PDB file of C-alpha atoms in Angstrom:
ATOM      1  CA  MET A  26       0.000   0.000   0.000  1.00  0.00           C
ATOM      2  CA  PRO A  27       1.308   3.494  -0.811  1.00  0.00           C
ATOM      3  CA  CYS A  28       1.473   6.545   1.425  1.00  0.00           C
ATOM      4  CA  PHE A  29      -1.167   9.222   0.808  1.00  0.00           C
ATOM      5  CA  VAL A  30      -1.413  13.005   0.903  1.00  0.00           C
ATOM      6  CA  PRO A  31      -5.168  13.746   0.642  1.00  0.00           C
ATOM      7  CA  PHE A  32      -6.056  17.011  -1.087  1.00  0.00           C
ATOM      8  CA  LYS A  33      -9.113  17.614   1.066  1.00  0.00           C
ATOM      9  CA  ASN A  34      -8.326  19.704   4.130  1.00  0.00           C
ATOM     10  CA  ASN A  35      -9.410  16.977   6.559  1.00  0.00           C
ATOM     11  CA  LEU A  36      -6.007  16.058   8.018  1.00  0.00           C
ATOM     12  CA  ASP A  37      -3.054  17.824   9.644  1.00  0.00           C
ATOM     13  CA  PHE A  38       0.403  17.200   8.192  1.00  0.00           C
ATOM     14  CA  THR A  39       3.881  17.361   9.690  1.00  0.00           C
ATOM     15  CA  PHE A  40       7.329  17.548   8.135  1.00  0.00           C
ATOM     16  CA  PHE A  41      10.430  17.052  10.273  1.00  0.00           C
ATOM     17  CA  VAL A  42      13.642  17.858   8.383  1.00  0.00           C
ATOM     18  CA  LEU A  43      16.826  16.462   9.954  1.00  0.00           C
ATOM     19  CA  ARG A  44      20.473  16.739   8.949  1.00  0.00           C
ATOM     20  CA  SER A  45      22.477  13.614   9.652  1.00  0.00           C
ATOM     21  CA  VAL A  46      25.639  14.122  11.694  1.00  0.00           C
ATOM     22  CA  GLY A  47      27.182  10.737  10.881  1.00  0.00           C
ATOM     23  CA  VAL A  48      28.700   9.137   7.814  1.00  0.00           C
ATOM     24  CA  LEU A  49      26.114   6.346   7.717  1.00  0.00           C
ATOM     25  CA  ASP A  50      22.392   7.118   7.818  1.00  0.00           C
ATOM     26  CA  ASP A  51      21.136   3.605   8.629  1.00  0.00           C
ATOM     27  CA  GLU A  52      20.682   4.246  12.359  1.00  0.00           C
ATOM     28  CA  ILE A  53      18.743   7.493  11.962  1.00  0.00           C
ATOM     29  CA  ILE A  54      16.560   5.917   9.247  1.00  0.00           C
ATOM     30  CA  ASP A  55      15.823   2.891  11.451  1.00  0.00           C
ATOM     31  CA  SER A  56      14.958   5.225  14.329  1.00  0.00           C
ATOM     32  CA  MET A  57      12.546   7.184  12.122  1.00  0.00           C
ATOM     33  CA  LYS A  58      10.875   3.942  11.056  1.00  0.00           C
ATOM     34  CA  CYS A  59      10.287   3.175  14.730  1.00  0.00           C
ATOM     35  CA  PHE A  60       9.069   6.750  15.129  1.00  0.00           C
ATOM     36  CA  SER A  61       6.412   6.046  12.472  1.00  0.00           C
ATOM     37  CA  PHE A  62       5.353   2.881  14.263  1.00  0.00           C
ATOM     38  CA  GLN A  63       4.871   4.713  17.576  1.00  0.00           C
ATOM     39  CA  ALA A  64       3.148   7.698  15.949  1.00  0.00           C
ATOM     40  CA  GLU A  65       0.223   5.494  14.913  1.00  0.00           C
ATOM     41  CA  ASP A  66      -0.870   5.310  18.567  1.00  0.00           C
ATOM     42  CA  LEU A  67      -1.106   9.111  18.606  1.00  0.00           C
ATOM     43  CA  GLY A  68      -3.408   9.334  15.580  1.00  0.00           C
ATOM     44  CA  CYS A  69      -0.929   9.305  12.685  1.00  0.00           C
ATOM     45  CA  VAL A  70      -2.684   7.690   9.719  1.00  0.00           C
ATOM     46  CA  TYR A  71       0.084   7.910   7.081  1.00  0.00           C
ATOM     47  CA  SER A  72       3.821   8.428   7.467  1.00  0.00           C
ATOM     48  CA  SER A  73       6.980   8.182   5.422  1.00  0.00           C
ATOM     49  CA  VAL A  74      10.755   8.556   5.666  1.00  0.00           C
ATOM     50  CA  MET A  75      12.616  10.237   2.779  1.00  0.00           C
ATOM     51  CA  LYS A  76      16.351  10.659   2.182  1.00  0.00           C
ATOM     52  CA  SER A  77      18.020  13.343   0.085  1.00  0.00           C
ATOM     53  CA  ILE A  78      19.520  11.880  -3.087  1.00  0.00           C
ATOM     54  CA  HIS A  79      22.827  13.764  -2.852  1.00  0.00           C
ATOM     55  CA  GLY A  80      22.757  15.517   0.536  1.00  0.00           C
ATOM     56  CA  ASN A  81      22.499  14.437   4.165  1.00  0.00           C
ATOM     57  CA  LEU A  82      18.882  15.424   4.852  1.00  0.00           C
ATOM     58  CA  ILE A  83      16.255  13.036   6.213  1.00  0.00           C
ATOM     59  CA  VAL A  84      12.567  14.048   6.097  1.00  0.00           C
ATOM     60  CA  TRP A  85       9.813  12.432   8.168  1.00  0.00           C
ATOM     61  CA  TYR A  86       6.296  13.029   6.837  1.00  0.00           C
ATOM     62  CA  GLY A  87       3.184  12.359   8.919  1.00  0.00           C
ATOM     63  CA  ALA A  88      -0.547  12.814   8.258  1.00  0.00           C
ATOM     64  CA  TRP A  89      -2.669  13.150  11.393  1.00  0.00           C
ATOM     65  CA  ILE A  90      -6.296  13.115  12.420  1.00  0.00           C
ATOM     66  CA  LYS A  91      -7.276  16.770  12.852  1.00  0.00           C
ATOM     67  CA  ARG A  92      -7.399  18.083  16.403  1.00  0.00           C
ATOM     68  CA  SER A  93      -7.820  21.334  18.306  1.00  0.00           C
ATOM     69  CA  GLU A  94      -5.000  23.864  18.406  1.00  0.00           C
ATOM     70  CA  GLU A  95      -4.323  22.976  22.041  1.00  0.00           C
ATOM     71  CA  ASP A  96      -4.074  19.250  21.331  1.00  0.00           C
ATOM     72  CA  ARG A  97      -1.936  19.953  18.270  1.00  0.00           C
ATOM     73  CA  HIS A  98       0.447  21.910  20.522  1.00  0.00           C
ATOM     74  CA  ILE A  99       0.618  18.990  22.985  1.00  0.00           C
ATOM     75  CA  LEU A 100       1.347  16.595  20.145  1.00  0.00           C
ATOM     76  CA  ASN A 101       4.023  18.890  18.733  1.00  0.00           C
ATOM     77  CA  GLU A 102       5.787  19.089  22.111  1.00  0.00           C
ATOM     78  CA  ALA A 103       5.747  15.294  22.403  1.00  0.00           C
ATOM     79  CA  LEU A 104       7.211  14.877  18.911  1.00  0.00           C
ATOM     80  CA  LEU A 105       9.927  17.461  19.560  1.00  0.00           C
ATOM     81  CA  SER A 106      10.860  15.745  22.826  1.00  0.00           C
ATOM     82  CA  ALA A 107      11.268  12.472  20.971  1.00  0.00           C
ATOM     83  CA  MET A 108      13.409  14.179  18.342  1.00  0.00           C
ATOM     84  CA  GLU A 109      15.773  15.397  21.076  1.00  0.00           C
ATOM     85  CA  ASP A 110      16.659  11.754  21.716  1.00  0.00           C
ATOM     86  CA  LEU A 111      18.103  11.665  18.193  1.00  0.00           C
ATOM     87  CA  SER A 112      20.452  14.634  18.698  1.00  0.00           C
ATOM     88  CA  HIS A 113      23.496  12.353  18.598  1.00  0.00           C
ATOM     89  CA  LEU A 114      22.413  11.146  15.149  1.00  0.00           C
ATOM     90  CA  ALA A 115      20.881  14.200  13.487  1.00  0.00           C
ATOM     91  CA  VAL A 116      20.115  17.899  13.915  1.00  0.00           C
ATOM     92  CA  LEU A 117      16.507  19.025  13.567  1.00  0.00           C
ATOM     93  CA  ILE A 118      16.606  22.003  11.194  1.00  0.00           C
ATOM     94  CA  GLN A 119      12.915  22.474  10.331  1.00  0.00           C
ATOM     95  CA  HIS A 120       9.530  21.258  11.532  1.00  0.00           C
ATOM     96  CA  GLY A 121       5.900  22.294  11.563  1.00  0.00           C
ATOM     97  CA  PHE A 122       2.237  21.426  11.169  1.00  0.00           C
ATOM     98  CA  TYR A 123       0.706  22.090   7.764  1.00  0.00           C
ATOM     99  CA  SER A 124      -2.599  22.047   5.935  1.00  0.00           C
ATOM    100  CA  VAL A 125      -3.148  21.332   2.228  1.00  0.00           C
ATOM    101  CA  TYR A 126      -4.662  24.130   0.160  1.00  0.00           C
ATOM    102  CA  ALA A 127      -4.147  22.803  -3.388  1.00  0.00           C
ATOM    103  CA  GLY A 128      -3.410  19.498  -5.079  1.00  0.00           C
ATOM    104  CA  GLU A 129      -3.337  17.915  -8.534  1.00  0.00           C
ATOM    105  CA  SER A 130      -2.952  14.316  -9.695  1.00  0.00           C
ATOM    106  CA  LYS A 131      -2.635  12.966 -13.220  1.00  0.00           C
ATOM    107  CA  ASP A 132      -5.070  10.109 -12.612  1.00  0.00           C
ATOM    108  CA  GLY A 133      -7.779  12.379 -11.191  1.00  0.00           C
ATOM    109  CA  GLN A 134      -7.600  10.880  -7.690  1.00  0.00           C
ATOM    110  CA  PRO A 135      -8.087  13.323  -4.747  1.00  0.00           C
ATOM    111  CA  ASN A 136      -4.653  12.542  -3.308  1.00  0.00           C
ATOM    112  CA  ALA A 137      -0.956  12.228  -4.039  1.00  0.00           C
ATOM    113  CA  ARG A 138       0.392   8.704  -3.601  1.00  0.00           C
ATOM    114  CA  PHE A 139       3.936   7.431  -3.275  1.00  0.00           C
ATOM    115  CA  SER A 140       5.651   4.209  -2.233  1.00  0.00           C
ATOM    116  CA  THR A 141       9.095   3.089  -1.107  1.00  0.00           C
ATOM    117  CA  GLY A 142      11.596   3.764  -3.898  1.00  0.00           C
ATOM    118  CA  ASP A 143       9.679   6.681  -5.448  1.00  0.00           C
ATOM    119  CA  THR A 144      11.197  10.101  -6.160  1.00  0.00           C
ATOM    120  CA  ILE A 145       9.915  13.219  -4.363  1.00  0.00           C
ATOM    121  CA  LEU A 146      10.758  16.871  -5.038  1.00  0.00           C
ATOM    122  CA  LEU A 147      10.251  19.054  -1.949  1.00  0.00           C
ATOM    123  CA  CYS A 148      10.395  22.839  -1.909  1.00  0.00           C
ATOM    124  CA  GLY A 149      10.073  25.154   1.102  1.00  0.00           C
ATOM    125  CA  MET A 150       9.559  28.914   0.779  1.00  0.00           C
ATOM    126  CA  VAL A 151       9.542  31.730   3.333  1.00  0.00           C
ATOM    127  CA  PRO A 152       7.246  34.647   2.323  1.00  0.00           C
ATOM    128  CA  ALA A 153       8.664  38.137   1.996  1.00  0.00           C
ATOM    129  CA  SER A 154       6.100  39.405   4.525  1.00  0.00           C
ATOM    130  CA  ASP A 155       3.920  38.033   7.307  1.00  0.00           C
ATOM    131  CA  ASP A 156       1.128  37.675   4.742  1.00  0.00           C
ATOM    132  CA  SER A 157       1.829  34.529   2.721  1.00  0.00           C
ATOM    133  CA  SER A 158      -1.275  34.749   0.496  1.00  0.00           C
ATOM    134  CA  ASP A 159       0.615  36.050  -2.582  1.00  0.00           C
ATOM    135  CA  LEU A 160       3.275  33.347  -2.262  1.00  0.00           C
ATOM    136  CA  SER A 161       0.598  30.686  -1.758  1.00  0.00           C
ATOM    137  CA  SER A 162      -1.193  31.836  -4.913  1.00  0.00           C
ATOM    138  CA  ALA A 163       2.075  31.821  -6.882  1.00  0.00           C
ATOM    139  CA  CYS A 164       2.823  28.246  -5.785  1.00  0.00           C
ATOM    140  CA  MET A 165      -0.673  27.139  -6.783  1.00  0.00           C
ATOM    141  CA  THR A 166      -0.176  28.701 -10.222  1.00  0.00           C
ATOM    142  CA  ILE A 167       3.113  26.834 -10.645  1.00  0.00           C
ATOM    143  CA  LEU A 168       1.417  23.600  -9.615  1.00  0.00           C
ATOM    144  CA  ARG A 169      -1.455  24.004 -12.063  1.00  0.00           C
ATOM    145  CA  SER A 170       0.667  25.143 -14.989  1.00  0.00           C
ATOM    146  CA  SER A 171       4.294  24.020 -15.102  1.00  0.00           C
ATOM    147  CA  PHE A 172       3.959  20.683 -13.298  1.00  0.00           C
ATOM    148  CA  ASN A 173       0.492  19.877 -14.570  1.00  0.00           C
ATOM    149  CA  ASN A 174       1.849  19.964 -18.132  1.00  0.00           C
ATOM    150  CA  VAL A 175       4.692  17.559 -17.353  1.00  0.00           C
ATOM    151  CA  LYS A 176       3.519  13.968 -17.807  1.00  0.00           C
ATOM    152  CA  GLU A 177       6.384  12.497 -15.770  1.00  0.00           C
ATOM    153  CA  SER A 178       5.077  14.200 -12.592  1.00  0.00           C
ATOM    154  CA  THR A 179       2.253  12.080 -11.178  1.00  0.00           C
ATOM    155  CA  ALA A 180       0.993  14.442  -8.445  1.00  0.00           C
ATOM    156  CA  GLY A 181       1.696  17.701  -6.646  1.00  0.00           C
ATOM    157  CA  VAL A 182       0.555  19.302  -3.383  1.00  0.00           C
ATOM    158  CA  CYS A 183       0.793  22.796  -1.873  1.00  0.00           C
ATOM    159  CA  PHE A 184       1.007  23.191   1.919  1.00  0.00           C
ATOM    160  CA  GLN A 185       0.557  26.139   4.270  1.00  0.00           C
ATOM    161  CA  CYS A 186       2.293  25.996   7.662  1.00  0.00           C
ATOM    162  CA  HIS A 187       0.101  26.551  10.745  1.00  0.00           C
ATOM    163  CA  ASN A 188       2.641  27.939  13.184  1.00  0.00           C
ATOM    164  CA  LYS A 189       5.048  29.968  11.034  1.00  0.00           C
ATOM    165  CA  PRO A 190       5.059  31.866   7.709  1.00  0.00           C
ATOM    166  CA  LEU A 191       6.095  29.040   5.414  1.00  0.00           C
ATOM    167  CA  VAL A 192       4.756  27.502   2.210  1.00  0.00           C
ATOM    168  CA  ALA A 193       5.815  24.082   0.915  1.00  0.00           C
ATOM    169  CA  MET A 194       5.323  22.071  -2.256  1.00  0.00           C
ATOM    170  CA  LEU A 195       5.622  18.315  -2.750  1.00  0.00           C
ATOM    171  CA  HIS A 196       5.774  16.651  -6.171  1.00  0.00           C
ATOM    172  CA  VAL A 197       5.830  12.929  -6.946  1.00  0.00           C
ATOM    173  CA  TRP A 198       7.783  11.779  -9.999  1.00  0.00           C
ATOM    174  CA  LYS A 199       7.734   8.554 -11.996  1.00  0.00           C
ATOM    175  CA  SER A 200      11.518   8.265 -11.717  1.00  0.00           C
ATOM    176  CA  LEU A 201      14.632  10.105 -10.594  1.00  0.00           C
ATOM    177  CA  GLN A 202      15.653  10.523 -14.229  1.00  0.00           C
ATOM    178  CA  ALA A 203      12.310  12.164 -15.060  1.00  0.00           C
ATOM    179  CA  CYS A 204      12.703  14.616 -12.161  1.00  0.00           C
ATOM    180  CA  TYR A 205      16.259  15.559 -13.160  1.00  0.00           C
ATOM    181  CA  SER A 206      15.216  15.904 -16.790  1.00  0.00           C
ATOM    182  CA  TRP A 207      12.486  18.373 -15.831  1.00  0.00           C
ATOM    183  CA  LEU A 208      14.823  20.379 -13.570  1.00  0.00           C
ATOM    184  CA  ILE A 209      17.299  20.765 -16.437  1.00  0.00           C
ATOM    185  CA  LYS A 210      14.722  21.598 -19.092  1.00  0.00           C
ATOM    186  CA  ALA A 211      12.680  23.925 -16.882  1.00  0.00           C
ATOM    187  CA  ASP A 212      15.793  25.866 -15.799  1.00  0.00           C
ATOM    188  CA  TYR A 213      14.406  26.519 -12.315  1.00  0.00           C
ATOM    189  CA  ARG A 214      16.737  29.444 -11.543  1.00  0.00           C
ATOM    190  CA  ARG A 215      15.803  31.286 -14.752  1.00  0.00           C
ATOM    191  CA  THR A 216      12.065  30.556 -14.973  1.00  0.00           C
ATOM    192  CA  ILE A 217      10.368  29.514 -11.717  1.00  0.00           C
ATOM    193  CA  ARG A 218      12.602  31.220  -9.167  1.00  0.00           C
ATOM    194  CA  PRO A 219      12.150  34.743 -10.633  1.00  0.00           C
ATOM    195  CA  TYR A 220       8.396  34.167 -10.637  1.00  0.00           C
ATOM    196  CA  ILE A 221       8.289  33.649  -6.874  1.00  0.00           C
ATOM    197  CA  SER A 222      11.258  35.833  -5.862  1.00  0.00           C
ATOM    198  CA  SER A 223       9.110  38.937  -5.311  1.00  0.00           C
ATOM    199  CA  PHE A 224       6.930  36.971  -2.864  1.00  0.00           C
ATOM    200  CA  SER A 225       9.620  34.938  -1.091  1.00  0.00           C
ATOM    201  CA  ASN A 226      12.792  35.824   0.809  1.00  0.00           C
ATOM    202  CA  GLU A 227      14.059  32.263   0.680  1.00  0.00           C
ATOM    203  CA  ALA A 228      13.298  29.191  -1.407  1.00  0.00           C
ATOM    204  CA  GLN A 229      15.013  25.839  -1.022  1.00  0.00           C
ATOM    205  CA  PHE A 230      14.360  22.552  -2.796  1.00  0.00           C
ATOM    206  CA  ASP A 231      15.844  19.085  -2.813  1.00  0.00           C
ATOM    207  CA  VAL A 232      15.202  15.722  -4.437  1.00  0.00           C
ATOM    208  CA  PHE A 233      14.453  12.762  -2.159  1.00  0.00           C
ATOM    209  CA  LYS A 234      14.088   9.022  -2.415  1.00  0.00           C
ATOM    210  CA  VAL A 235      11.295   7.450  -0.378  1.00  0.00           C
ATOM    211  CA  ILE A 236      12.994   5.011   2.007  1.00  0.00           C
ATOM    212  CA  PHE A 237       9.939   3.837   3.942  1.00  0.00           C
ATOM    213  CA  VAL A 238       6.164   4.244   4.114  1.00  0.00           C
ATOM    214  CA  SER A 239       4.023   3.225   7.066  1.00  0.00           C
ATOM    215  CA  SER A 240       2.362   0.388   5.160  1.00  0.00           C
ATOM    216  CA  ASP A 241       5.746  -1.362   4.842  1.00  0.00           C
ATOM    217  CA  ASP A 242       6.570  -4.220   7.191  1.00  0.00           C
ATOM    218  CA  VAL A 243       7.721  -2.772  10.542  1.00  0.00           C
ATOM    219  CA  LEU A 244       7.446  -5.949  12.607  1.00  0.00           C
ATOM    220  CA  ASN A 245      11.232  -6.094  12.918  1.00  0.00           C
ATOM    221  CA  CYS A 246      11.364  -2.680  14.556  1.00  0.00           C
ATOM    222  CA  GLU A 247      12.640  -3.287  18.069  1.00  0.00           C
ATOM    223  CA  ILE A 248      11.959  -0.400  20.448  1.00  0.00           C
ATOM    224  CA  SER A 249      14.123  -0.380  23.546  1.00  0.00           C
ATOM    225  CA  GLN A 250      14.699   2.183  26.261  1.00  0.00           C
ATOM    226  CA  SER A 251      17.821   3.290  24.432  1.00  0.00           C
ATOM    227  CA  LYS A 252      15.728   4.356  21.438  1.00  0.00           C
ATOM    228  CA  LEU A 253      13.266   7.184  21.176  1.00  0.00           C
ATOM    229  CA  VAL A 254       9.792   6.721  22.625  1.00  0.00           C
ATOM    230  CA  ILE A 255       7.306   9.470  21.877  1.00  0.00           C
ATOM    231  CA  GLY A 256       6.339  11.179  25.110  1.00  0.00           C
ATOM    232  CA  SER A 257       8.958   9.371  27.210  1.00  0.00           C
ATOM    233  CA  ARG A 258      10.597  12.599  28.401  1.00  0.00           C
ATOM    234  CA  THR A 259       7.428  13.578  30.208  1.00  0.00           C
ATOM    235  CA  GLY A 260       7.728  10.498  32.386  1.00  0.00           C
ATOM    236  CA  LYS A 261       4.145   9.584  31.556  1.00  0.00           C
ATOM    237  CA  GLY A 262       4.714   7.091  28.787  1.00  0.00           C
ATOM    238  CA  LYS A 263       2.856   7.670  25.559  1.00  0.00           C
ATOM    239  CA  VAL A 264       0.962  10.891  25.173  1.00  0.00           C
ATOM    240  CA  GLN A 265      -2.812  10.510  25.184  1.00  0.00           C
ATOM    241  CA  LEU A 266      -4.804  12.920  23.020  1.00  0.00           C
ATOM    242  CA  ASP A 267      -8.533  13.234  22.508  1.00  0.00           C
TER     243      ASP A 267
END
């Protein structure tokens, strides 16, 4: 079964971006797989682990049952506490809760789908002002024009961050070669970047390979006291949310 990003605004989404501090990424990836397994008890319905193709970034994606702002804050604190247990393996450089405000798929389905081994292009943009509406509109235009006309891109999603001025885009590609081919032909720095530069102070993108999705077999994930346990720092075990 693939991982899903529904286009309807009926779920909350999280992205945790980590930079590995070691030469080998196996331990941090295994820990994030266990993190996905534990997150299910807190209401996470879909999750995935992605690794940068050329860099040392690891991204954990989670889709959550919607909750009140207060409960979302409690959940966020629990997740951040668990991430602190990984400080010897990776540095947390970005995180947040998001909502979807636009999405397109080539097969007409109301979601983006990806599985282990797929290629993902992620882009994060900081608006030039506290009002991110112009940047959000620009990203939606890019989604519905440039990417929608490229047959090798199977789906795209635009996200708005809840707790900070930040807009993100996620695009699923049929292959790594197809993604690279589009990046070269589209000439991102000459075409797309100038289009959003007046609305954004900073735009960063990277290409990732999907290493794991929550529907994969996780029965071999052994969770011990030496590994992260969500909510363990509170001394109350797992966090319970309504």
